[in-house]
Coordinates of C-alpha atoms in Angstrom, one line a residue:
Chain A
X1 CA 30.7 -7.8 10.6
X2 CA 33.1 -9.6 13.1
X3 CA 33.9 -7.4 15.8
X4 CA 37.5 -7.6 18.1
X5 CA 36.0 -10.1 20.5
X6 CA 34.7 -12.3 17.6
X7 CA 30.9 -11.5 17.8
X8 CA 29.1 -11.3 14.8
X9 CA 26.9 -8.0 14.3
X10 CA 24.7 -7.8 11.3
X11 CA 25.4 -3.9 9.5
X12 CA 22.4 -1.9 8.6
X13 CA 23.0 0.8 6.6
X14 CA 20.9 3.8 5.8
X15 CA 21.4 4.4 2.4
X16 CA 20.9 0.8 1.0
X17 CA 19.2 -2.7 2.1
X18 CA 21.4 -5.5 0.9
X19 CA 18.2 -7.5 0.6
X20 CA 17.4 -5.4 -2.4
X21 CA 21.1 -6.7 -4.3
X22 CA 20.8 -10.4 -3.7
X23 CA 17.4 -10.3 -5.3
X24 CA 18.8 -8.5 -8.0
X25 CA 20.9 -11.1 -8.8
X26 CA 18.3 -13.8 -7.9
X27 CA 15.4 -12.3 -10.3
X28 CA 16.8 -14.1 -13.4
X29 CA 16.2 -17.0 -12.3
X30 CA 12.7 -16.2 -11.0
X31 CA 10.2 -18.9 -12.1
X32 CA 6.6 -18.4 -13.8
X33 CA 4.9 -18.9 -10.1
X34 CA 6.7 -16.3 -8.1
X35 CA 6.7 -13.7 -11.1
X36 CA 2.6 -14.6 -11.3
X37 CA 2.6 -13.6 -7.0
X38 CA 4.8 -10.8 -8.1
X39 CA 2.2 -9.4 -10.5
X40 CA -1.0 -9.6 -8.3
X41 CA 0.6 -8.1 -5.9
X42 CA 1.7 -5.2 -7.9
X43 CA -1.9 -5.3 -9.2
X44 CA -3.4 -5.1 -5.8
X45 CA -1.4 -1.9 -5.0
X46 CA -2.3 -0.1 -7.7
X47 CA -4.2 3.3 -7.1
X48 CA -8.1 3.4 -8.3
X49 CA -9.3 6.5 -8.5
X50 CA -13.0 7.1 -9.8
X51 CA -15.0 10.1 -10.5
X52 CA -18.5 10.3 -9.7
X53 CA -21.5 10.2 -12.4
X54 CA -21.4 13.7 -13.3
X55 CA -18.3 14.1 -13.8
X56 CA -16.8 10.9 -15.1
X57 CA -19.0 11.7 -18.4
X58 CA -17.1 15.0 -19.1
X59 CA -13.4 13.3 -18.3
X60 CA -14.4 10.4 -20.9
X61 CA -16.1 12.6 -23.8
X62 CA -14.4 15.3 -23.7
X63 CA -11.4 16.2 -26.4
X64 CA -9.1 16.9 -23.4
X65 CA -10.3 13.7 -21.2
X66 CA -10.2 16.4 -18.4
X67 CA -12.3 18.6 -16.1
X68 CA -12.0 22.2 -15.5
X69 CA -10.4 22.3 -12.1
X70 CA -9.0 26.2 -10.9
X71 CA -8.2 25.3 -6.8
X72 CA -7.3 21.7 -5.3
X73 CA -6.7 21.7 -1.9
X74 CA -5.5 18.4 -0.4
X75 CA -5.2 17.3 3.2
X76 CA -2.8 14.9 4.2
X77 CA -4.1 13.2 7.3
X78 CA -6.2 13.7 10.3
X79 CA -5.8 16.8 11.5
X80 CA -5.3 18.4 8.0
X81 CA -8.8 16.6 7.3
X82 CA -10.0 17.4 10.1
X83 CA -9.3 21.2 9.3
X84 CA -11.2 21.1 5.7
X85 CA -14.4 19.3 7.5
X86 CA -14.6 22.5 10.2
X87 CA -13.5 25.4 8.1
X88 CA -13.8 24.7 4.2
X89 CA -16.7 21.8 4.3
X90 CA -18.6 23.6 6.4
X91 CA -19.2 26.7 4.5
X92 CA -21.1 26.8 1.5
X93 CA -22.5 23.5 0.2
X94 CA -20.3 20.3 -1.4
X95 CA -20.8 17.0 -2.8
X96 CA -18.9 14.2 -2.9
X97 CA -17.2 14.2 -6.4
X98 CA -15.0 11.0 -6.6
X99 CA -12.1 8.9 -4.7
X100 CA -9.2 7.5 -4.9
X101 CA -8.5 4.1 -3.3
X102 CA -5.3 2.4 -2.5
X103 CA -4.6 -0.9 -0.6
X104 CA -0.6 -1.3 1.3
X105 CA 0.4 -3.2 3.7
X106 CA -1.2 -0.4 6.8
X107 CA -4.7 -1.0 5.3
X108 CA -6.6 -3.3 7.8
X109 CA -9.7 -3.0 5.2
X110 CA -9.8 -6.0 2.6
X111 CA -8.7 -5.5 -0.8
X112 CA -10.6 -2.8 -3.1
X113 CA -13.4 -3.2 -5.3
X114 CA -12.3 -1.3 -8.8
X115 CA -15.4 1.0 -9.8
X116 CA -16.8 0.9 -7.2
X117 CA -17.4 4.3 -5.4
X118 CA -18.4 5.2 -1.9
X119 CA -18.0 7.9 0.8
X120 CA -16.3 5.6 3.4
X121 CA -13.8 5.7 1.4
X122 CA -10.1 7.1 2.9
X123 CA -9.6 9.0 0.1
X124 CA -11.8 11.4 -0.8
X125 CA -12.6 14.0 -3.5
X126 CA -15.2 16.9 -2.8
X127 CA -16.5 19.7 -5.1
X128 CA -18.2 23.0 -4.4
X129 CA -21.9 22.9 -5.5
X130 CA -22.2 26.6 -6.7
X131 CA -18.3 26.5 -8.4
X132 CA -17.6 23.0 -9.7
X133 CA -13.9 23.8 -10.3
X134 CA -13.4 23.9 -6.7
X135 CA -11.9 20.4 -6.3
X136 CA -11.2 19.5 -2.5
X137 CA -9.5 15.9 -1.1
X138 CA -9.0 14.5 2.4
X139 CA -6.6 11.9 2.5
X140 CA -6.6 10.2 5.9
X141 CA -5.2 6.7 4.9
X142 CA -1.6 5.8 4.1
X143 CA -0.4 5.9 0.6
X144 CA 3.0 4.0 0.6
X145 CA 5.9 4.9 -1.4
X146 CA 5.6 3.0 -4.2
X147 CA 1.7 4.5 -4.8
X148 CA 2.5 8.1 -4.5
X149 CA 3.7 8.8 -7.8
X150 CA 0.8 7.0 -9.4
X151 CA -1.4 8.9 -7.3
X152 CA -0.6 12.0 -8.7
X153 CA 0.0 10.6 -12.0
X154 CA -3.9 9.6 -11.7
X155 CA -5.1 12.0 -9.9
X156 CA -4.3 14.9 -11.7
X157 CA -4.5 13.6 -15.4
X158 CA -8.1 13.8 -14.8
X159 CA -7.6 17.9 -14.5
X160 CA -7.5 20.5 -16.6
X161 CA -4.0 22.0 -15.4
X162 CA -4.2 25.5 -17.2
X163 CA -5.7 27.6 -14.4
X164 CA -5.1 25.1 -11.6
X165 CA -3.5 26.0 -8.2
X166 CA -2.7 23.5 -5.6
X167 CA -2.6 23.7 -1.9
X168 CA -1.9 20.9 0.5
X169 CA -2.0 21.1 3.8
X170 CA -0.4 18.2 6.2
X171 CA 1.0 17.3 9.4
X172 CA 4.7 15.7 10.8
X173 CA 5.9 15.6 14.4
X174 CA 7.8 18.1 15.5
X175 CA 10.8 15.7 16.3
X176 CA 11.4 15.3 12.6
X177 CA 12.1 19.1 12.4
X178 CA 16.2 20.4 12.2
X179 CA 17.1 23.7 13.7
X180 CA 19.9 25.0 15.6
X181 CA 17.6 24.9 19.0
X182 CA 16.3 22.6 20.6
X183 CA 13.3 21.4 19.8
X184 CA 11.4 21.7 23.2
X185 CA 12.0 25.5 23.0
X186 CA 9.9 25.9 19.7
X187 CA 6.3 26.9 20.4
X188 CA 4.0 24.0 18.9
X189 CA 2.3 23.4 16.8
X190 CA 3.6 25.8 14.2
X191 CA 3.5 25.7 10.0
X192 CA 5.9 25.7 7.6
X193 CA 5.4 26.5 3.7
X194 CA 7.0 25.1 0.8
X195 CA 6.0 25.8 -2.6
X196 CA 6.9 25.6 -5.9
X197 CA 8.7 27.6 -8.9
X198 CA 4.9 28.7 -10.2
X199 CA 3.7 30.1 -7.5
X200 CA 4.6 33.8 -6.6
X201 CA 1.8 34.9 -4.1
X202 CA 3.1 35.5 -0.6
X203 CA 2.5 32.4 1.7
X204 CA 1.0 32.8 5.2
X205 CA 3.5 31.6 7.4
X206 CA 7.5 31.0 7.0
X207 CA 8.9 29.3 4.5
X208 CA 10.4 25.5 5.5
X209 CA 14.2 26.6 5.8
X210 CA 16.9 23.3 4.8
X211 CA 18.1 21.1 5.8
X212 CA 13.9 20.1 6.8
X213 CA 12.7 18.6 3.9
X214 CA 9.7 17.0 3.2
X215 CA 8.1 13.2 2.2
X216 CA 5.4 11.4 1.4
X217 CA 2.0 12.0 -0.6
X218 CA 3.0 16.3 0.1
X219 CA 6.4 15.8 -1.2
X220 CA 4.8 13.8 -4.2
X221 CA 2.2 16.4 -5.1
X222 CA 5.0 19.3 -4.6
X223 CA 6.8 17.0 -7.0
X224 CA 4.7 16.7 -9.1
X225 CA 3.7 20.3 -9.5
X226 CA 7.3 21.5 -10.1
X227 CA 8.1 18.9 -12.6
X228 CA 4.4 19.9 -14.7
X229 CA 5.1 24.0 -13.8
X230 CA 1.7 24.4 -11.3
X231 CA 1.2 26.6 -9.0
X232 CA 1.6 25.0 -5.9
X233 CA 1.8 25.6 -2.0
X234 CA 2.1 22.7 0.9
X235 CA 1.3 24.0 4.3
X236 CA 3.1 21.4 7.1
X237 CA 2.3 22.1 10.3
X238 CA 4.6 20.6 12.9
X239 CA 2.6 19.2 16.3
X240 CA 3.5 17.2 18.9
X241 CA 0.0 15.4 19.3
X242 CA 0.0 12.1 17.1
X243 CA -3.9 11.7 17.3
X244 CA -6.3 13.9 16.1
X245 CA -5.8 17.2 18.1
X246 CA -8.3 20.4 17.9
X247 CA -5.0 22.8 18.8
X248 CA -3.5 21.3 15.5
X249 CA -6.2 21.7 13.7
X250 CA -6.5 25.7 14.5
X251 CA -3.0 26.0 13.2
X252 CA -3.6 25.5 10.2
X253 CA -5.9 28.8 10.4
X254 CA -3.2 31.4 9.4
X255 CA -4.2 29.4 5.8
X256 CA -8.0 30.7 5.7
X257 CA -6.5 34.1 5.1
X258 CA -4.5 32.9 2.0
X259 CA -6.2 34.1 -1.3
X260 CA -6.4 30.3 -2.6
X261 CA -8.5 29.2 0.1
X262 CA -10.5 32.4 1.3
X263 CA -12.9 32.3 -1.5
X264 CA -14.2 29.4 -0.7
X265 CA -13.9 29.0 3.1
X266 CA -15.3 31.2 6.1
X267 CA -15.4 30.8 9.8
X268 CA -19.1 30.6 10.4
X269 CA -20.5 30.7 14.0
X270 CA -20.7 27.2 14.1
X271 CA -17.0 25.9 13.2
X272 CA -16.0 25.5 16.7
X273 CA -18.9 23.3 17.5
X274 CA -17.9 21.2 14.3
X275 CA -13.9 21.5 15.6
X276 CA -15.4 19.9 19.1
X277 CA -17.8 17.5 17.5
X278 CA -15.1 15.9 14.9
X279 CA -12.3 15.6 17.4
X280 CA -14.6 14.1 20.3
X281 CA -15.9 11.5 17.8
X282 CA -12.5 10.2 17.3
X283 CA -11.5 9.7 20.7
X284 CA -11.9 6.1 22.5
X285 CA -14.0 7.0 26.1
X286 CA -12.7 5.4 28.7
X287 CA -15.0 3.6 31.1
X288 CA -12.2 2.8 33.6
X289 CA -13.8 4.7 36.0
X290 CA -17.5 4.9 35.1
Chain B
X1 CA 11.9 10.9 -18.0
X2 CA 14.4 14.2 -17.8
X3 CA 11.8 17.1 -17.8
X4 CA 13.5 20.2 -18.4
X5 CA 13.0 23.2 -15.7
X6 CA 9.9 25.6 -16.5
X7 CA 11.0 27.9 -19.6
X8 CA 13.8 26.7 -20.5
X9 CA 15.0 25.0 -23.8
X10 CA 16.1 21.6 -23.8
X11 CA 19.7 21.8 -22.3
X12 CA 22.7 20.5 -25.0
X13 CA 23.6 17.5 -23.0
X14 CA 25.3 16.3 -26.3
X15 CA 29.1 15.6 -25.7
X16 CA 29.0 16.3 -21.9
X17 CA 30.3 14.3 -19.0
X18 CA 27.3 12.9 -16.5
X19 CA 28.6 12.5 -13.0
X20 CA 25.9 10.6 -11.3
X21 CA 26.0 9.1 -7.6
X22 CA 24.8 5.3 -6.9
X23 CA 22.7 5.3 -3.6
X24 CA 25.4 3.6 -1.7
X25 CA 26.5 3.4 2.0
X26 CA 27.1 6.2 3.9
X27 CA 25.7 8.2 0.6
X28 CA 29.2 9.0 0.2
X29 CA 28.3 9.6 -3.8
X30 CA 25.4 12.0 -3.1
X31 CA 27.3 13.9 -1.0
X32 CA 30.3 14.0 -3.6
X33 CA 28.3 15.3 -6.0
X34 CA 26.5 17.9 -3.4
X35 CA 30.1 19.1 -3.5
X36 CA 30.7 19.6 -7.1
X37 CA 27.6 21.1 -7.5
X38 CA 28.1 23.6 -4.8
X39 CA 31.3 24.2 -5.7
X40 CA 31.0 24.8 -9.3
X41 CA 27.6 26.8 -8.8
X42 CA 26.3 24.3 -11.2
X43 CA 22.7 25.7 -12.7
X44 CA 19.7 23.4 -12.6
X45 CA 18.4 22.2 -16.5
X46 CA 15.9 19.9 -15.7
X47 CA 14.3 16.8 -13.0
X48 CA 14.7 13.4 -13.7
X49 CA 11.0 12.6 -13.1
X50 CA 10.8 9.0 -12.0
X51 CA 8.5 6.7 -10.0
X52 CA 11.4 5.0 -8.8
X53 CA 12.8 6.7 -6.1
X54 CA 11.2 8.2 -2.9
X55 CA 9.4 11.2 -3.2
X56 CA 10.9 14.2 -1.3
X57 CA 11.0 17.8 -1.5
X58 CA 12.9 20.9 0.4
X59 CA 14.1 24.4 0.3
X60 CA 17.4 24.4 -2.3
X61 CA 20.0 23.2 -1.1
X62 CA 22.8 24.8 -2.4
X63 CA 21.3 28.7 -1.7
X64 CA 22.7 30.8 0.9
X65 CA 21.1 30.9 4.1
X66 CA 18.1 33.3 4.9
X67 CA 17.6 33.6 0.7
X68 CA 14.3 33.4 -0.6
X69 CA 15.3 29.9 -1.9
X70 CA 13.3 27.8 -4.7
X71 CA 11.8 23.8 -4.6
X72 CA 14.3 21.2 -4.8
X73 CA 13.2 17.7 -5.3
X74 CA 14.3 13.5 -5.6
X75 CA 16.3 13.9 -8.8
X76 CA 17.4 16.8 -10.8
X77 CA 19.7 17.5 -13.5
X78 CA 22.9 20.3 -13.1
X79 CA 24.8 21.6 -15.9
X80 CA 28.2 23.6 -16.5
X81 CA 28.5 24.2 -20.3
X82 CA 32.0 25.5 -19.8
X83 CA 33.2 22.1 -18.4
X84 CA 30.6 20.0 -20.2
X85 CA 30.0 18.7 -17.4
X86 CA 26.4 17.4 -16.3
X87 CA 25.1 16.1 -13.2
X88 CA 22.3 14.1 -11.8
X89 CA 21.7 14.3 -8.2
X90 CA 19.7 12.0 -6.9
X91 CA 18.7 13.0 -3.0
X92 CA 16.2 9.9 -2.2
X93 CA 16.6 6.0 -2.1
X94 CA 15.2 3.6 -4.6
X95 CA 11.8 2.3 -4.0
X96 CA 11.9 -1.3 -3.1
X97 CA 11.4 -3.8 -6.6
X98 CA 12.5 -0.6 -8.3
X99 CA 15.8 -1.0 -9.3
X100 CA 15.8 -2.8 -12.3
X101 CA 13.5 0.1 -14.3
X102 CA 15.3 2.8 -12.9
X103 CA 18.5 1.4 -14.6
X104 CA 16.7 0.9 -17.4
X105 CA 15.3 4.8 -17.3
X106 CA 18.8 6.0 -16.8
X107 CA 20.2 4.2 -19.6
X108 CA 18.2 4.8 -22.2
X109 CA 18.4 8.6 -21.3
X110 CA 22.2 8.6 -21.1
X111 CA 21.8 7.1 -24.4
X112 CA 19.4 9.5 -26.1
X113 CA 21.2 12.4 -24.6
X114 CA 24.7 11.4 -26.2
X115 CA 26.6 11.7 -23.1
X116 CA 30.0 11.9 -23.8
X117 CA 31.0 9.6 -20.9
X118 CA 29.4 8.5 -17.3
X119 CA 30.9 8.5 -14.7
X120 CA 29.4 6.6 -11.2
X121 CA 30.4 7.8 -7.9
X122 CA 29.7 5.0 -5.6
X123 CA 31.2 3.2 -2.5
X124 CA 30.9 0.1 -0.7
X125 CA 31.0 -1.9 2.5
X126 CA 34.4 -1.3 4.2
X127 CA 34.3 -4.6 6.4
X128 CA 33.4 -6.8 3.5
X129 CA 36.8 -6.0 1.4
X130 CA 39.2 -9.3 1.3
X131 CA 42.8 -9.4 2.3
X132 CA 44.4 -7.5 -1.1
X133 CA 41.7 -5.2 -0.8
X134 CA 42.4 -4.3 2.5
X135 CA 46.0 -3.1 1.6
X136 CA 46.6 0.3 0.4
X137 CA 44.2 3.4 -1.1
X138 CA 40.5 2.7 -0.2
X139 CA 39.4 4.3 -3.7
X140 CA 38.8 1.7 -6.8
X141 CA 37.7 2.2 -10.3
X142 CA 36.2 0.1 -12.8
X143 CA 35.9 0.9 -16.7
X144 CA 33.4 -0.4 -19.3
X145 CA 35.2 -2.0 -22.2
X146 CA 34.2 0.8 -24.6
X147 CA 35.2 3.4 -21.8
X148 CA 38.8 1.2 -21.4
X149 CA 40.1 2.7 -25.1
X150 CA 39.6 6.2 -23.9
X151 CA 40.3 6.4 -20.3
X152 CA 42.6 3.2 -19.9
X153 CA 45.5 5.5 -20.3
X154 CA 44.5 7.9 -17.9
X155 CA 43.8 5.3 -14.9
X156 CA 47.6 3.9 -15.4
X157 CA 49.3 7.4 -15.4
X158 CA 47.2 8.1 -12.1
X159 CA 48.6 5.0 -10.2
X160 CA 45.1 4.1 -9.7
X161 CA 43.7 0.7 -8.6
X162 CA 41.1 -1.1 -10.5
X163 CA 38.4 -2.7 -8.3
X164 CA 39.5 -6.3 -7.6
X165 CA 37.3 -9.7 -8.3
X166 CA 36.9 -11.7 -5.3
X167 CA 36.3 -15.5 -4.6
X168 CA 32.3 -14.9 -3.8
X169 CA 32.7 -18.4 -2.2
X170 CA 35.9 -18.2 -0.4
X171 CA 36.6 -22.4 0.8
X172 CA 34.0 -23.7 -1.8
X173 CA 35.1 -22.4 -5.0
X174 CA 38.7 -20.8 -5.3
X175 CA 38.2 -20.1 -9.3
X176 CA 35.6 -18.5 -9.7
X177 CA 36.1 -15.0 -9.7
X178 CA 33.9 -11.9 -9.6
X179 CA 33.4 -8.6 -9.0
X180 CA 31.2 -7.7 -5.8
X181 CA 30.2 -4.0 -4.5
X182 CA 28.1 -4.8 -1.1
X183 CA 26.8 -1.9 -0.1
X184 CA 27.0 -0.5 -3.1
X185 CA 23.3 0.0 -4.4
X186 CA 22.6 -0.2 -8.3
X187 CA 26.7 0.1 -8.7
X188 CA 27.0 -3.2 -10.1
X189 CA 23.9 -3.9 -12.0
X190 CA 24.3 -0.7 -13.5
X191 CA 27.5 -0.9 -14.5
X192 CA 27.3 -4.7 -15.8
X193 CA 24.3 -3.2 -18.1
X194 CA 26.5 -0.2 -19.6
X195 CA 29.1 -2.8 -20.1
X196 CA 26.3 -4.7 -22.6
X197 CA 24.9 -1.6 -24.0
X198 CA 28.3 -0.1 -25.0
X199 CA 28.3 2.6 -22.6
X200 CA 31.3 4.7 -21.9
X201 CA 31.5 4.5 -18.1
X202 CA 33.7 4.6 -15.4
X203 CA 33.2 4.0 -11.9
X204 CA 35.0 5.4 -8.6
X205 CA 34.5 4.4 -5.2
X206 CA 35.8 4.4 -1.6
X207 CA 35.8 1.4 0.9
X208 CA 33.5 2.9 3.9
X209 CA 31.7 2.8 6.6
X210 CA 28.4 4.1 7.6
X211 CA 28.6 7.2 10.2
X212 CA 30.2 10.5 9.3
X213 CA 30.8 10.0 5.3
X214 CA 31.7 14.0 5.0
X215 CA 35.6 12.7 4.9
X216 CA 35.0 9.9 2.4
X217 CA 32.5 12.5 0.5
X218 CA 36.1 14.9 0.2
X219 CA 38.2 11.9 -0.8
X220 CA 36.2 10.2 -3.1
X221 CA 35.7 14.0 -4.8
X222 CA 39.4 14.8 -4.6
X223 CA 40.1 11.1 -6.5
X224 CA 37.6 12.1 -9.2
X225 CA 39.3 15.7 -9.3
X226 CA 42.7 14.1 -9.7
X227 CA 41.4 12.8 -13.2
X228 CA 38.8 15.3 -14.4
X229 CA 40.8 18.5 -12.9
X230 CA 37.2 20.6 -11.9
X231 CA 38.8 22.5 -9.4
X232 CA 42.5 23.8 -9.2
X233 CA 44.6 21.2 -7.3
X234 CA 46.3 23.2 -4.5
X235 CA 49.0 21.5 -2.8
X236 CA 49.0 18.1 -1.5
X237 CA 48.4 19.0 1.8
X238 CA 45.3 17.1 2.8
X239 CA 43.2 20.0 4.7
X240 CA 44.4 22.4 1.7
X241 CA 42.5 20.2 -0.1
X242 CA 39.0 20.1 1.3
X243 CA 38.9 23.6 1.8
X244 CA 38.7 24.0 -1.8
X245 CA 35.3 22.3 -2.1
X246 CA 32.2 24.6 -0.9
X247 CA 30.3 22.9 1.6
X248 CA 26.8 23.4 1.0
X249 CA 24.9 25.1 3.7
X250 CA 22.0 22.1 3.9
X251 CA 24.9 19.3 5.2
X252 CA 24.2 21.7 8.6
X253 CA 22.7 20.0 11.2
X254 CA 23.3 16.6 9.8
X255 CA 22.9 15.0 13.2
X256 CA 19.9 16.5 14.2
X257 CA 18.6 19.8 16.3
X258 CA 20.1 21.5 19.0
X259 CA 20.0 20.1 22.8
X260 CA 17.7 21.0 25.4
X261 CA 19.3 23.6 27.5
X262 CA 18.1 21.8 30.4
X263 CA 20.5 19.4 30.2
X264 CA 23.4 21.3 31.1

C-alpha cells in the first residue's frame, strides 16, 4: 500500500496470507517435480504412532481393532509433563505402552524412523500395570497445526471410546489470557477448565470464561471429544514462567482431587523430591562464577 | 464431514439457505455471521469436522455472561427452521496447503445437503480497489450463473453493484479482464468452483481494511438484510440500524485485557 508521502508499506493482515492465493492460482500449473517435493514432505509430517508388543496384538486381532481404554490423561508440555512424572507416574507402577512421533519444522531431531519404538521419544504413551485401561501421555514436543487433527484421528482410533474419559492438562502464558483487569493483578499461575458436552462431573477449578479460548494439541483433543460425544475435561493453567517451573507444576494439584485422576494418583512422601529432582535436571548450571 | 451435535437427528438442511463466511480481512464475514447468529438465537445442529482449519476451542460464544456455558469449537453448523436459514461459522483460519480440500469438503456437502442457495459473506483489501471501484458503496456482489436466474432480479431492484473485473496487469495488458478478491481468502476459488459445479451462490462483500471490522461487520450484515429481510428493517437511520443486531457478549475485550493500574 502507497501511503500520502508515496512510501510503499507491505499490508499484513490477520485473517489471511496473500501468499496462500497466488499459490492457489499457481498450483495448476505445478509440474511433476515440485508436486513429488510436495508429497514427501507431506509424508514426512505425517504422525506415527505405535503401540508397544503387548498391546499392538490386541488393536490388530481384535474385531474392534481397538483397546479397552476407561481414563486418558494427556499433558501438553513441560510443566503439564512434568506434573504426571511427580504425582501420577510416581504412584503405583507403569510401563511404557506406545508413542506417537511427529517431525515439523521446531524438531531439531532428524527425521523419524516408522515402527520403530523407543522411550526417548517426545511423545509418549504410559499404562498402569495393575489396570491396563489406564492410558496416560506426555507430550513435550511441538505438534504443528497441520498434525493435530491426525493425531487425534490416530491416536484415539486405537481406543475403545465406550467407557473412555479424557483429561488433558496444559500450559499457556498468562499474557494470552482476556479479562477486564489487568493482567499483573491476577494471582499466577492459576487454572482454567474447559470441557465438553459429555462430561457432567463438577470440574476443580473455574471454568475458562470467553472471549479466552483455547489452541493447539488441547483444543484438538477438546475437538475432537465433542465432535465423537466423549467425556472430556482440559485443565490450562496459566503461568508466567516459560521454562519448566516447580510453582506451575503444583498448580495443577487442585486436579489430584478430581475423580478422573484420584484413582490412580496419590501424593506419596516422596513427590516433592521427584518435583525437585525433575525441575533441577532441566535447568542449564551456570559456571559463570564457579 | 458435518457431524451432527450429540442426540440429535440429522437436521433437514433440505431447501435451506447456508450463509457461510470466507476467512477474509479484517474477518469482517465471521463476525457478520456472529451477528446473525446472536441475533436470531440460532440453535447449533451439528460441527463441520475438518482437518483443514485450526484447531480451537472456547466457552460458547453467544451465552450470556456468568451462564454455565457449553464447548464451542473451529466450525459449527446453526439452524433456524422458521427462516430456513442455516449457518456455518467458521471461527479459525485455514491451515496452510489446505485450501483446496476444504473447498472441496464444503462443496460436496452443500451439495449432498440440497441447500437451497449459498450465500458467501466475504470482503477484500480496501487499498487494492481500482479507480471505478473506488467510487460509490464499498459492498459488491457476485452471482453464479445458475444463482443469476433466481436472484438476478432481486440484485437490480436493490440498486446493487456487481463486483467489477479488473485489468490484473494494468500497462501490460488493457484486455484482459478478471475478477480479483485480494484479501479475500477462499472467496474466489470457491466461488469460481460453484460456478462449475452448478451451485446456486451468491457472494457479498465490503471493501476494508484491517483494524476495527465491527462497522464493516454491521454494514456488510445490514446489505445482506436488505435482500434476505432476517431482521425487521427499522428506519434508515444508520445507528437505528446496528442496534437491531445483538452483539454477542464474546466480541468483549477484543483488544486485549485491562491496563495496569499503575499506569495512571
Amino acid at each position: 500500500m502507497a501511503t500520502f508521502f508515496g512510501e510503499v508499506v507491505p499490508v499484513f493482515s490477520r485473517a489471511v496470507d496473500d501468499d496462500d492465493e497466488e499459490e492457489e492460482e499457481e498450483v495448476t500449473e505445478e509440474n511433476e517435480e515440485d508436486l513429488a517435493i510436495r508429497r514427501e514432505l507431506e509424508r514426512q509430517r505425517e504422525v506415527h504412532v505405535s503401540w508397544n508388543s503387548e498391546i499392538s496384538p490386541s488393536v490388530e486381532t481384535s474385531n474392534v481393532k481397538r483397546f479397552p481404554c476407561s481414563h486418558f490423561v494427556l499433558a501438553v508440555g513441560h510443566n503439564a509433563a512434568g506434573f504426571l512424572s511427580t504425582y501420577v507416574l510416581n504412584s503405583g507402577r507403569w510401563e511404557v505402552a506406545g508413542s506417537a512421533k511427529v517431525w515439523n519444522e521446531r524438531c531439531t531431531k532428524s527425521n523419524p524412523r516408522p515402527g520403530s519404538l523407543s522411550t526417548d521419544s517426545s511423545c509418549v504413551f504410559y499404562r498402569m500395570v495393575s489396570d491396563p485401561t489406564i492410558l496416560v501421555c506426555q507430550c513435550t514436543s511441538h505438534v504443528a497445526e497441520d498434525q493435530q487433527f491426525q493425531w487425534c484421528e490416530k491416536v484415539f482410533s486405537c481406543m475403545e471410546k465406550t467407557h473412555l474419559k479424557v483429561t488433558v492438562l496444559s500450559t499457556c502464558p498468562v499474557a494470552s489470557y482476556k479479562t477486564t483487569e489487568s493482567v499483573f493483578t491476577l494471582p499466577v499461575p492459576f487454572l482454567k477448565a474447559l470441557s465438553t458436552m459429555e462430561f457432567t462431573q463438577e470440574t476443580s477449578c473455574s471454568r475458562l470464561e470467553q472471549p479466552n479460548i483455547v489452541d493447539g494439541l488441547p483444543a484438538a483433543v477438546l475437538s475432537y471429544c465433542q465432535v465423537w460425544q466423549i467425556p472430556a475435561v482440559l485443565y490450562q493453567c496459566y503461568t508466567d514462567a516459560i521454562k519448566l517451573d516447580s510453582i506451575t507444576i503444583d498448580a495443577f494439584r487442585p486436579v489430584l482431587s478430581h475423580q478422573n485422576l484420584c484413582s490412580f494418583s496419590t501424593e506419596t512422601s516422596n513427590s516433592e523430591e521427584i518435583l525437585k529432582k525433575i525441575v533441577t535436571s532441566e535447568e542449564i548450571q551456570s559456571n559463570l562464577y564457579t | 464431514m458435518f457431524v451432527p451435535c450429540a442426540g440429535l437427528p440429522p437436521p433437514q438442511l433440505r431447501g435451506c439457505t447456508l450463509t457461510l463466511p470466507a476467512v477474509s480481512v479484517g474477518n469482517v464475514g465471521q463476525l457478520a455471521v456472529d451477528l446473525i447468529i446472536s441475533t436470531l438465537k440460532m440453535v447449533k445442529v451439528g460441527y463441520f469436522h475438518t482437518d483443514c482449519l485450526v484447531p480451537m476451542a472456547g466457552s460458547d460464544p453467544y451465552a450470556d455472561l456468568g451462564a454455565n456455558s457449553k464447548l464451542s469449537i473451529n466450525a459449527e453448523v446453526y439452524l433456524l427452521p422458521d427462516k430456513k436459514l442455516a449457518v456455518l461459522q467458521i471461527r479459525s483460519p485455514l491451515i496452510k496447503n489446505k485450501a483446496k480440500s476444504f473447498r472441496q469438503a464444503l462443496i460436496s456437502w452443500i451439495k449432498r445437503s440440497e441447500f437451497a442457495q449459498v450465500i458467501l459473506l466475504s470482503s477484500s483489501h480496501a487499498y487494492q480497489r481500482d479507480d471505478q471501484q473506488l467510487l460509490g458503496t464499498p459492498f459488491r456482489y457476485l452471482l453464479t450463473p445458475a444463482m443469476q436466474s433466481c436472484a438476478g432480479n432481486a440484485m437490480h431492484e436493490l440498486h446493487w453493484k456487481e463486483m467489477e473485473k479488473v485489468v490484473p496487469y494494468p500497462g501490460v495488458n488493457e484486455t484482459e479482464k478478471r475478477i480479483i478478491i485480494p484479501g479475500g481468502g477462499i472467496t474466489k476459488s470457491l466461488y469460481s468452483d460453484s460456478c462449475a459445479e452448478g451451485i446456486h451462490m451468491a457472494v457479498l462483500l465490503k471493501f476494508c481494511s484491517e483494524g476495527d471490522n465491527i462497522l464493516d461487520a454491521f454494514g456488510l450484515v445490514n446489505y445482506l438484510n436488505e435482500w434476505l429481510q432476517l431482521v425487521d428493517q427499522s428506519s434508515g437511520d444508520s445507528t437505528a440500524t446496528s442496534t437491531k443486531w445483538k452483539i454477542p457478549n464474546s466480541w468483549r475485550l477484543l483488544f486485549g485485557s485491562g491496563l495496569p493500574p499503575a499506569l495512571f
